[in-house]
CSV table of C-alpha atoms in Angstrom, one decimal:
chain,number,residue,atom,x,y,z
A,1,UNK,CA,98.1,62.9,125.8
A,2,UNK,CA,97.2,64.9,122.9
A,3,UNK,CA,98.4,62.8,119.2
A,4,UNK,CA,101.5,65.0,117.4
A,5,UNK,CA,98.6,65.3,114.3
A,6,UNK,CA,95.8,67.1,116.9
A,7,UNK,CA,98.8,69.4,118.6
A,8,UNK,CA,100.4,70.3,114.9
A,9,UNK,CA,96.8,70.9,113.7
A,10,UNK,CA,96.0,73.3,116.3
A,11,UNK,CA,98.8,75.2,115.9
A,12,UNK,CA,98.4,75.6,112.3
A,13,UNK,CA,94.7,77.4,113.2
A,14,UNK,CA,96.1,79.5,116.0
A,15,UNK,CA,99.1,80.8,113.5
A,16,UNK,CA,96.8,80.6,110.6
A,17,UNK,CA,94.2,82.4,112.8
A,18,UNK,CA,97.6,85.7,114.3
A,19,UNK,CA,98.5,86.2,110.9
A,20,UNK,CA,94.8,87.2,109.9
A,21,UNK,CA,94.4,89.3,112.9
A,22,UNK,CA,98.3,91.0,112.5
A,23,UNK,CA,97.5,91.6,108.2
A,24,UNK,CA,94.5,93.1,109.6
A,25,UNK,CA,95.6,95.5,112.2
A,26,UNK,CA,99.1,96.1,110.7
A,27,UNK,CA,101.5,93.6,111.7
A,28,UNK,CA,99.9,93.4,115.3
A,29,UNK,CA,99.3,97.0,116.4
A,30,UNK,CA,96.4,96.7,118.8
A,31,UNK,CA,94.4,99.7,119.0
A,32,UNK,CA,91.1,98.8,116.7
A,33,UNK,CA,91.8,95.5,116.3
A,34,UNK,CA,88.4,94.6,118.0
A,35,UNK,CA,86.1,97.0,115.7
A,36,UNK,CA,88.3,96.0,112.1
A,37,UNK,CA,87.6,92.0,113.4
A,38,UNK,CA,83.5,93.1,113.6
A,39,UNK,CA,83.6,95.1,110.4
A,40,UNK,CA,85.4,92.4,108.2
A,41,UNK,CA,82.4,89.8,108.5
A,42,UNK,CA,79.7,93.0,108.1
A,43,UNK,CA,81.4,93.6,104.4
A,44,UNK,CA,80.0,90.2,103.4
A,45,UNK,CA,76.5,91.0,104.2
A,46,UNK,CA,76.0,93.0,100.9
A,47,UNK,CA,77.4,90.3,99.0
A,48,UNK,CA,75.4,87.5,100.6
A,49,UNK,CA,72.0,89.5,100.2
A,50,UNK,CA,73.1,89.9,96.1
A,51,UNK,CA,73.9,86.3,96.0
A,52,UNK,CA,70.5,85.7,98.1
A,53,UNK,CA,68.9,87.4,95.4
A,54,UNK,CA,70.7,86.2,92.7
A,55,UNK,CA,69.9,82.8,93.6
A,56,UNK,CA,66.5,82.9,94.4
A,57,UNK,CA,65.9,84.3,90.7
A,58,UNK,CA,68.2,81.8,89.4
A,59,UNK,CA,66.0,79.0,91.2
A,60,UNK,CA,62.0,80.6,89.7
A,61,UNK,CA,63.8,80.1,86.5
A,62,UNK,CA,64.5,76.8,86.7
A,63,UNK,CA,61.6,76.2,88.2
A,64,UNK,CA,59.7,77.5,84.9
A,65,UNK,CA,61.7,75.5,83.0
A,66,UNK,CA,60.7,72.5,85.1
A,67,UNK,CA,64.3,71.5,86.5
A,68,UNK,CA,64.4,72.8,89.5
A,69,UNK,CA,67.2,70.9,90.9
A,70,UNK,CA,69.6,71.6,87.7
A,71,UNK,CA,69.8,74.8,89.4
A,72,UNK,CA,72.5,73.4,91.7
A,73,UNK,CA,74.7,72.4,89.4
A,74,UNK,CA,76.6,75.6,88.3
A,75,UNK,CA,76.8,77.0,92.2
A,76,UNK,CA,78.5,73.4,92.9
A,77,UNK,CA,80.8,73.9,89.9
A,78,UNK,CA,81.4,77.8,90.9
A,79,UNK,CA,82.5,76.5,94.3
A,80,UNK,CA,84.8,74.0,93.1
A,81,UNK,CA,86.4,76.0,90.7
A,82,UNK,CA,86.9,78.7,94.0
A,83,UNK,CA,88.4,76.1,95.8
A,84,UNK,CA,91.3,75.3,93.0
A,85,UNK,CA,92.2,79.0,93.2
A,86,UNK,CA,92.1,79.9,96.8
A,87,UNK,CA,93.4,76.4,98.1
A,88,UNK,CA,96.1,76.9,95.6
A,89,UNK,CA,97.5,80.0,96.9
A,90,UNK,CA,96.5,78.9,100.5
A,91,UNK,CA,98.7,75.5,99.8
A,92,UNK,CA,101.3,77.9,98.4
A,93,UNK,CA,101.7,80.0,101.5
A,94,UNK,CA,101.5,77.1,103.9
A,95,UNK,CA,104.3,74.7,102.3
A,96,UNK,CA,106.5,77.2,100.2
A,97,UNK,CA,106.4,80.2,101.5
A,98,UNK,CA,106.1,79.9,105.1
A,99,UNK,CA,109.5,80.4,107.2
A,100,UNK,CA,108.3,78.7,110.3
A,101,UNK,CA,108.4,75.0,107.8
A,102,UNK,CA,111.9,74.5,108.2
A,103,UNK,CA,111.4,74.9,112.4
A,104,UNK,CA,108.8,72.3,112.0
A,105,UNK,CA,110.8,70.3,110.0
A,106,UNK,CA,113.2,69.8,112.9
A,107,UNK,CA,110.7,68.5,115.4
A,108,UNK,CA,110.5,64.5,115.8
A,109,UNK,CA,107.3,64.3,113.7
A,110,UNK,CA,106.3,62.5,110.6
A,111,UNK,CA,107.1,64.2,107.7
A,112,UNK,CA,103.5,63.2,107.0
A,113,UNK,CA,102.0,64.5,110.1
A,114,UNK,CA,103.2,67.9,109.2
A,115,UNK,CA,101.9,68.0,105.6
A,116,UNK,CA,98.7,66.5,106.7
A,117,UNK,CA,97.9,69.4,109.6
A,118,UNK,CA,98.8,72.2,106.8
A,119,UNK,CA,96.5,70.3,104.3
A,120,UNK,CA,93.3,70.2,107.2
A,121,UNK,CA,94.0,74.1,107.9
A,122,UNK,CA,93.6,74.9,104.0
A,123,UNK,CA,90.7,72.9,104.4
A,124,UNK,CA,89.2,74.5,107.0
A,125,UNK,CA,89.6,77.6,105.6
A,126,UNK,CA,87.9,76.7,102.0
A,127,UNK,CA,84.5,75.4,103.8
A,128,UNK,CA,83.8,79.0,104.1
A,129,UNK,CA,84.3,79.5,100.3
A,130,UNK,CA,81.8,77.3,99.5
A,131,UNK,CA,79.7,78.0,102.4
A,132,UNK,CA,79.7,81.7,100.7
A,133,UNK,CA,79.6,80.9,97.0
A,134,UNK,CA,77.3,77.5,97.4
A,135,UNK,CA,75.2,78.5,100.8
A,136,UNK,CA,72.8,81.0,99.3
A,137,UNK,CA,71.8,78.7,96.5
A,138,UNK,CA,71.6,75.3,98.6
A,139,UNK,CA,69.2,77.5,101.0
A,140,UNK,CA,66.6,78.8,98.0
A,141,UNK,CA,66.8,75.5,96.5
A,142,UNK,CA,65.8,73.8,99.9
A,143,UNK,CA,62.9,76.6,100.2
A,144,UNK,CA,61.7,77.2,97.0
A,145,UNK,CA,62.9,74.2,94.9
A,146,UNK,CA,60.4,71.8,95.8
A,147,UNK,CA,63.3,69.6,97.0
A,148,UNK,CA,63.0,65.8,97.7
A,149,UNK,CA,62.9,64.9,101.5
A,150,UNK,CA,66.0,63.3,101.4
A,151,UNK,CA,67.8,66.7,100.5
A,152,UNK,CA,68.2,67.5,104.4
A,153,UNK,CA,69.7,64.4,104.9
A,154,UNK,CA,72.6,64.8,102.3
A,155,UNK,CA,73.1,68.4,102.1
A,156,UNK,CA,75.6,68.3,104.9
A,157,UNK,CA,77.7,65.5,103.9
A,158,UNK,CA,77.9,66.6,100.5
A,159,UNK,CA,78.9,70.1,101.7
A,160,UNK,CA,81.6,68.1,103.6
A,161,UNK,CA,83.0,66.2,100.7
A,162,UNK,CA,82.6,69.5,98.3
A,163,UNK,CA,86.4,71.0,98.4
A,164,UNK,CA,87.9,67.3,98.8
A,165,UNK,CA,88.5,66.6,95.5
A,166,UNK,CA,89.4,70.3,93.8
A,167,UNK,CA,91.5,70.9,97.0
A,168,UNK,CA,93.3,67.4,96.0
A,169,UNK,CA,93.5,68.6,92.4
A,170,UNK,CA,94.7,72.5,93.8
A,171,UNK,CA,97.8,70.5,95.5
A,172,UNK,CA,98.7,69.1,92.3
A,173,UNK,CA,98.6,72.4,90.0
A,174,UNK,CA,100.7,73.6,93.2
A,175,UNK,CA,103.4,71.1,93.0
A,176,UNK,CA,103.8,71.7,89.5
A,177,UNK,CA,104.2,75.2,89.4
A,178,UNK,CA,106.9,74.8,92.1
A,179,UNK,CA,108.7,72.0,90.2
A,180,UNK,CA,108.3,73.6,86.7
A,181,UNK,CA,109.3,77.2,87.5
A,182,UNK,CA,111.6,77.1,90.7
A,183,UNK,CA,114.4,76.8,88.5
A,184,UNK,CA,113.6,80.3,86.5
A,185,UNK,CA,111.6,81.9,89.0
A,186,UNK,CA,112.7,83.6,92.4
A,187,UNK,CA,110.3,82.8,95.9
A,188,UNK,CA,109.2,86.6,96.0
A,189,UNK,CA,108.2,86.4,92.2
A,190,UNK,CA,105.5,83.5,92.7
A,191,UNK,CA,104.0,86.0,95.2
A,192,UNK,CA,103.6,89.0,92.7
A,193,UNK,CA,102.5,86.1,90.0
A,194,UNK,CA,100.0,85.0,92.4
A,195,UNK,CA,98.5,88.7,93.5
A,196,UNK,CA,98.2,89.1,90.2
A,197,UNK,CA,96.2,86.4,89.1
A,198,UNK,CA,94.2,88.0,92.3
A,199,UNK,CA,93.7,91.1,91.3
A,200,UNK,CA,92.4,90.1,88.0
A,201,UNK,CA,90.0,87.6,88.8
A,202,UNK,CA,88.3,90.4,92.0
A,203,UNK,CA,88.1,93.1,89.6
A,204,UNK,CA,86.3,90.2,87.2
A,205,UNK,CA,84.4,89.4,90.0
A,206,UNK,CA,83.1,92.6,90.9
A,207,UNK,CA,82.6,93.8,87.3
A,208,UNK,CA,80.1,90.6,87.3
A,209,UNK,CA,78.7,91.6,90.5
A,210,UNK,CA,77.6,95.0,88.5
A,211,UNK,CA,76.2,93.7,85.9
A,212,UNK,CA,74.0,91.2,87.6
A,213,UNK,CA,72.9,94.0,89.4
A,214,UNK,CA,71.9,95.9,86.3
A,215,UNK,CA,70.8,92.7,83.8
A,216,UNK,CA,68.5,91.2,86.6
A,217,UNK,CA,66.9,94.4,87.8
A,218,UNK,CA,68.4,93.8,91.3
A,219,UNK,CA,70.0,97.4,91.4
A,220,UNK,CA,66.6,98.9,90.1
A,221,UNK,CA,65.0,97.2,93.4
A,222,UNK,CA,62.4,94.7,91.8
A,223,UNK,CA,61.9,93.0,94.8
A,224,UNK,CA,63.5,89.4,96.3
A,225,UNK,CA,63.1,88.0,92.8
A,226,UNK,CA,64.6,90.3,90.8
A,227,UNK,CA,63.9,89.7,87.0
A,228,UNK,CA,63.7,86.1,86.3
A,229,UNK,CA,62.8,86.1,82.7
A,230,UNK,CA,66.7,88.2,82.6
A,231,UNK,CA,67.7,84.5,84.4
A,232,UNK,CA,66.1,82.6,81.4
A,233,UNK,CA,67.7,84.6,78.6
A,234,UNK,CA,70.8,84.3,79.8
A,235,UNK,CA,70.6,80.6,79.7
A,236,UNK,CA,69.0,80.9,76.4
A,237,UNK,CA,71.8,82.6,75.2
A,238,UNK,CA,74.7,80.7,77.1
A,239,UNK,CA,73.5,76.8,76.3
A,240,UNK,CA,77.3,76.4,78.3
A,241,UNK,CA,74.9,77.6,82.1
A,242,UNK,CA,73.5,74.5,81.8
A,243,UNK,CA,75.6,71.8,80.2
A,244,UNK,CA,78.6,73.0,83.1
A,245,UNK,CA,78.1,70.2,84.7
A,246,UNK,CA,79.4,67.9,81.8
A,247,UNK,CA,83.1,69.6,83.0
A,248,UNK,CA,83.6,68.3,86.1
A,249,UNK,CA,81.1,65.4,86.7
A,250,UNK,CA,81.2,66.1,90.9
A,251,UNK,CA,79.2,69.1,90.4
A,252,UNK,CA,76.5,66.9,88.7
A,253,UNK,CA,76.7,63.7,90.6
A,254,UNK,CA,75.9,66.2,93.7
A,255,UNK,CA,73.0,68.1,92.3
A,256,UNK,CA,71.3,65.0,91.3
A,257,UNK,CA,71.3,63.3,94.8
A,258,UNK,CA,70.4,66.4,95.9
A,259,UNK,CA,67.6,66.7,93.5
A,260,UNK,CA,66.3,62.8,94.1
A,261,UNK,CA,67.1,62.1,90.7
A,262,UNK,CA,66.3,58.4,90.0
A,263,UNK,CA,69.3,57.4,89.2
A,264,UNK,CA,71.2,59.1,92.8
A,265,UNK,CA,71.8,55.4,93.9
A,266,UNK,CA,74.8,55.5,91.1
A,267,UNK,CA,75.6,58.9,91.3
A,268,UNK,CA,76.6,58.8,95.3
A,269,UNK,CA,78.0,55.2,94.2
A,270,UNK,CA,80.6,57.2,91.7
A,271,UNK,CA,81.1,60.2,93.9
A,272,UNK,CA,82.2,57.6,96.6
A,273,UNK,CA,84.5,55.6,94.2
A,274,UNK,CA,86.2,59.1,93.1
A,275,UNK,CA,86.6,60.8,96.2
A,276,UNK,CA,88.1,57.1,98.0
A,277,UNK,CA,90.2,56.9,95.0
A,278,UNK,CA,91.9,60.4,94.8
A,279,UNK,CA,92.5,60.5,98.8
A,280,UNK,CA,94.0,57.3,98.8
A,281,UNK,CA,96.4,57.9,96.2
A,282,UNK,CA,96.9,61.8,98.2
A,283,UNK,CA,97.2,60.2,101.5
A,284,UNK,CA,99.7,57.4,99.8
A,285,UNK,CA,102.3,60.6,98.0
A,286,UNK,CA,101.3,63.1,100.8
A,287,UNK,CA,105.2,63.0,102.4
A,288,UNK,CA,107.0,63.2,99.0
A,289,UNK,CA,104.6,65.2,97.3
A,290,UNK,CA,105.0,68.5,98.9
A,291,UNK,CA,108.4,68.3,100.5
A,292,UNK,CA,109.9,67.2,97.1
A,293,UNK,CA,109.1,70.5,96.0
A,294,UNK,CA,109.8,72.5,99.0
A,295,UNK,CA,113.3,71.5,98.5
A,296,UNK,CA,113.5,71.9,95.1
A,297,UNK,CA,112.2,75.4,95.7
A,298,UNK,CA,114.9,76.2,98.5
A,299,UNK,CA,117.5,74.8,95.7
A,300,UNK,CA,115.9,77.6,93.5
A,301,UNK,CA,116.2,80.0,95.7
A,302,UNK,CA,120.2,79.4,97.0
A,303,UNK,CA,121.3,79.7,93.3
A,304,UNK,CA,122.8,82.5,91.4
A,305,UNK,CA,123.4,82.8,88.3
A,306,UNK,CA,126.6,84.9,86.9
A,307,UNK,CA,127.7,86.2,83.8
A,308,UNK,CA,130.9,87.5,82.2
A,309,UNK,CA,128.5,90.9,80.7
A,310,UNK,CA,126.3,91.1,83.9
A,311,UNK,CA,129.7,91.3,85.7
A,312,UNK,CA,131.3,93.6,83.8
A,313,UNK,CA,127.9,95.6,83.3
A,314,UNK,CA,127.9,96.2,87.3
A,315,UNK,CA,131.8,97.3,87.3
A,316,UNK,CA,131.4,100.4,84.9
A,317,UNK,CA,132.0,103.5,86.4
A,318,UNK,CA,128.8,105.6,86.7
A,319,UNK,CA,127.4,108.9,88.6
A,320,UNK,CA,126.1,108.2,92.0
A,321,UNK,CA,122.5,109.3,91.0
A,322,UNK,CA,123.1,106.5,88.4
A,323,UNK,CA,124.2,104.0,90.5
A,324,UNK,CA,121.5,104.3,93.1
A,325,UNK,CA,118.8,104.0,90.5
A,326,UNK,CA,120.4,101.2,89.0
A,327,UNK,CA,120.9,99.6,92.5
A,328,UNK,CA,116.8,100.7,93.4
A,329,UNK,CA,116.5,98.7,90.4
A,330,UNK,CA,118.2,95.7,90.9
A,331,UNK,CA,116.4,95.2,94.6
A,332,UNK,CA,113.2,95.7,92.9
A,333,UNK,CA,114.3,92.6,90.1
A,334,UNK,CA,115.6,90.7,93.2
A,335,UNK,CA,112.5,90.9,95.1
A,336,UNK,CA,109.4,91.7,92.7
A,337,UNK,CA,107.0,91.8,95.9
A,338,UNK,CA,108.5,95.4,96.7
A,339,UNK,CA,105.9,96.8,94.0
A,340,UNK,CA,102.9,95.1,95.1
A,341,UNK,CA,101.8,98.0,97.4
A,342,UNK,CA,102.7,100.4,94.3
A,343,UNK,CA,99.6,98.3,92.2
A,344,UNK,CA,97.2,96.2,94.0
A,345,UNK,CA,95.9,99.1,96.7
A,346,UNK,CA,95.2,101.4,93.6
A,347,UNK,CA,93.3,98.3,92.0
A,348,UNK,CA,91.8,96.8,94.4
A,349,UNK,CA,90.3,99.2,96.9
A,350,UNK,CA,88.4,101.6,93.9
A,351,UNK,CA,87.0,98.4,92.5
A,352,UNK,CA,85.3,97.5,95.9
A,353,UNK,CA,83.9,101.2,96.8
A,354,UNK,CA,82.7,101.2,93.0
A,355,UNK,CA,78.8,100.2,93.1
A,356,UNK,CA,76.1,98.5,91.3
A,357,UNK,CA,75.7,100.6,88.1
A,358,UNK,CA,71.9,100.9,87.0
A,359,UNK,CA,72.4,101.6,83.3
């Protein structure tokens, strides 16, 4: 007999796993589903053979510069600070946004069981974040690095442990939005907040993406390598490259028991002490933590708000063309996520066909 957490967990990945497919091939319609599944993973493989690149030059430089493992420390961070992002929204959709919670939350099953399966599928999901953002970098370090033998030994666990503790911190920055804006800020509007912040940051992304491919020579075609001296002036000119990891320690605890450093004993002895720390004290709040906030948020969302001028605003006699726009209007106020297909399709979709400029 399968345990509640293994059956609740496996439905989170097969519902997780029908509302990719139905985004995908518009809410479920099945012609092409097949060839849009292959094509989504081929879209990566320009991006991982930048990154490749990218990385590779990144790694001769520090190997000039006789630090060859301080290479890993900004990838780490990069993929740490992913994780906040993306497990935020993902821990956003699972606990707040989700209509199928309340169903679940009449089943005979620990409050806790239920948070916990939600919490193991955003985790899932954000191994392939930093398998994509950390994976290219790990590899050319372990090939041209000069790493230590024990670096084959740790890589995996490390890579296991990676999205722990920002995912942990991603729940918390979660919580308190909820808690902190539920009371001003309507369900659909946390949505529209939350494709903006997307927007922004992919058409940051991709304008970095350009001009790596310009300032390192990559678009010009100079090879694997690229331009690695471009690599060296850059952190000659950003001393912040390579004192990142003084932000969040992890990132630099990691790349030095990578590396072999000498001191990697206490490093793995801290990283242990941090990471058993933060879960216990997660594991510990897990059943009031989210659902405290879930029911603030449906308390949000059940009240209304009425005024004496709103009231009398909405009674005045008006032409029908009037009304209709002003009702159009209203809707739209109600439920902000109406104009999302107005903006992020224009945004989104030019940025991604836009390529590599070359000066």
């Amino acid at each position: 007999m399968k345990s509640p957490l293994r059956t609740l967990l496996e439905l989170e990945l097969r519902l997780t796993w029908r509302r990719m497919v139905d985004s995908v091939t518009q809410e479920g319609k099945r012609p092409g589903m097949v060839a849009i599944l292959v094509l989504i993973p081929l879209a990566f493989l320009p991006l991982l053979g930048l990154l490749f690149t990218f990385a590779y030059s990144w790694q001769l430089a520090f190997n000039f510069l006789n630090q060859p493992g301080a290479a890993l420390v900004f990838p780490l961070l990069a993929a740490q600070l992913a994780v906040v992002f993306f497990g935020m929204g993902h821990l956003l959709s699972l606990f707040f946004f989700d209509t199928q919670l309340p169903i679940l939350l009449a089943y005979p099953v620990r409050l806790r069981t239920i948070a916990l399966s939600r919490f193991l599928t955003v985790l899932a999901g954000e191994y392939l974040t930093v398998l994509l953002l950390a994976g290219p970098f790990l590899l050319t370090y372990g090939l041209w690095g000069h790493p230590p033998s024990t670096f084959w030994l740790w890589v995996i666990p490390l890579v296991l442990i990676l999205p722990l503790f920002p995912l942990c911190l991603a729940a918390l920055l979660a919580v308190f939005l909820i808690r902190v804006l539920a009371r001003w800020v309507h369900r659909e509007t946390f949505r529209v907040l939350g494709m903006a912040a997307a927007t922004v940051l992919t058409l940051a992304f991709v304008y970095f993406i350009n001009r790596v491919s310009y300032d390192f020579g990559l678009a010009a075609g100079q090879g694997m390598g690229g331009d690695p001296a471009a690599v060296l002036e850059l952190l000659r000119q950003h001393d912040w490259l390579q004192g990142a990891g003084s932000w969040l320690p992890l990132a630099l605890w990691e790349a030095r028991i990578l590396s072999g450093h000498p001191g990697w004993p206490l490093d793995l002895l801290w990283l242990l002490v941090v990471h058993v720390v933060i879960l216990g004290l997660f594991w510990l709040s897990l059943e009031g933590f989210f659902f405290s906030a879930f029911l603030g948020l449906q308390e949000g969302d059940h009240r209304r708000r009425f005024q004496a001028s709103a009231l009398g605003r909405a009674l005045q006699p008006r032409s029908t063309v009037r009304a209709l726009l002003w009702r159009e209007a209203v809707l739209i106020l109600r439920s902000p996520i109406l104009l999302l297909p107005f903006w992020w399709r224009p945004t989104w979709i030019p940025s991604f066909l836009r390529g590599p400029t070359s000066g």
